[in-house]
Amino acid sequence: PQPRQFVFKNTGTGNLTGLSVSIVGGQSADFALEAQPPVILAPGQSTTLNVFFTPGATGLRQSSLRVSSNDPV
């Protein structure tokens, strides 16, 4: 399957730290992260995250992508 790509970019002036991503809820087993993003993104730096979907059944399949970091927003 083709991945869905998500781009994370640090537009701030300090390091973006503690960056982690998880798939939660619903049919989370149907979704897979290719790899975790780097833990630190320097100002202006970006990274791409690939999420793969392999449905375990027919019908509606859904989950949430949870992103954590030191960004207060």
Short mmCIF file of C-alpha atoms in Angstrom, two decimals:
data_model
loop_
_atom_site.label_atom_id
_atom_site.label_comp_id
_atom_site.label_asym_id
_atom_site.label_seq_id
_atom_site.Cartn_x
_atom_site.Cartn_y
_atom_site.Cartn_z
CA PRO A 1 0.00 0.00 0.00
CA GLN A 2 0.97 3.60 -0.58
CA PRO A 3 1.69 5.58 2.58
CA ARG A 4 0.01 8.81 3.58
CA GLN A 5 2.74 11.36 4.22
CA PHE A 6 2.73 13.94 6.99
CA VAL A 7 5.33 16.71 7.13
CA PHE A 8 6.36 18.23 10.45
CA LYS A 9 8.29 21.52 10.34
CA ASN A 10 9.73 23.50 13.21
CA THR A 11 8.79 27.11 12.43
CA GLY A 12 9.86 28.32 15.87
CA THR A 13 13.12 29.80 17.08
CA GLY A 14 14.11 27.00 19.47
CA ASN A 15 14.53 23.25 19.18
CA LEU A 16 11.36 21.19 18.96
CA THR A 17 12.06 18.33 21.37
CA GLY A 18 10.36 15.19 22.58
CA LEU A 19 8.72 14.65 19.20
CA SER A 20 6.81 11.36 19.17
CA VAL A 21 3.88 9.99 17.19
CA SER A 22 1.41 7.21 17.97
CA ILE A 23 -1.75 5.80 16.43
CA VAL A 24 -4.56 5.43 18.95
CA GLY A 25 -8.18 4.37 19.20
CA GLY A 26 -10.55 2.77 16.76
CA GLN A 27 -8.84 0.30 14.48
CA SER A 28 -5.29 1.40 15.27
CA ALA A 29 -3.95 -2.05 14.33
CA ASP A 30 -4.89 -1.24 10.71
CA PHE A 31 -2.40 1.65 10.63
CA ALA A 32 1.39 1.52 10.90
CA LEU A 33 4.15 4.11 11.20
CA GLU A 34 7.14 3.50 8.96
CA ALA A 35 9.41 4.99 11.64
CA GLN A 36 9.32 7.49 14.48
CA PRO A 37 10.39 11.05 13.60
CA PRO A 38 13.65 12.42 15.03
CA VAL A 39 13.32 13.36 18.69
CA ILE A 40 14.69 16.87 18.02
CA LEU A 41 13.92 19.23 15.13
CA ALA A 42 16.09 22.35 14.98
CA PRO A 43 14.51 25.66 13.89
CA GLY A 44 13.63 25.50 10.18
CA GLN A 45 14.13 21.73 10.03
CA SER A 46 11.39 19.40 8.80
CA THR A 47 10.76 15.68 8.66
CA THR A 48 8.31 13.43 6.83
CA LEU A 49 6.33 10.68 8.52
CA ASN A 50 4.82 7.84 6.48
CA VAL A 51 1.66 6.12 7.74
CA PHE A 52 0.52 2.91 6.07
CA PHE A 53 -3.07 1.64 6.05
CA THR A 54 -3.79 -2.08 5.75
CA PRO A 55 -7.45 -2.66 6.61
CA GLY A 56 -8.25 -5.71 8.71
CA ALA A 57 -11.90 -5.73 7.59
CA THR A 58 -14.27 -3.98 5.20
CA GLY A 59 -16.23 -0.88 6.13
CA LEU A 60 -15.27 2.23 8.02
CA ARG A 61 -11.80 2.06 9.60
CA GLN A 62 -10.55 4.95 11.69
CA SER A 63 -8.02 5.95 14.32
CA SER A 64 -6.23 9.10 15.46
CA LEU A 65 -2.67 10.21 14.96
CA ARG A 66 -1.33 11.59 18.27
CA VAL A 67 1.66 13.94 18.11
CA SER A 68 3.56 14.96 21.24
CA SER A 69 6.38 17.47 21.68
CA ASN A 70 7.49 20.39 23.83
CA ASP A 71 5.44 22.80 21.65
CA PRO A 72 2.89 24.46 23.96
CA VAL A 73 0.44 25.18 21.10
#
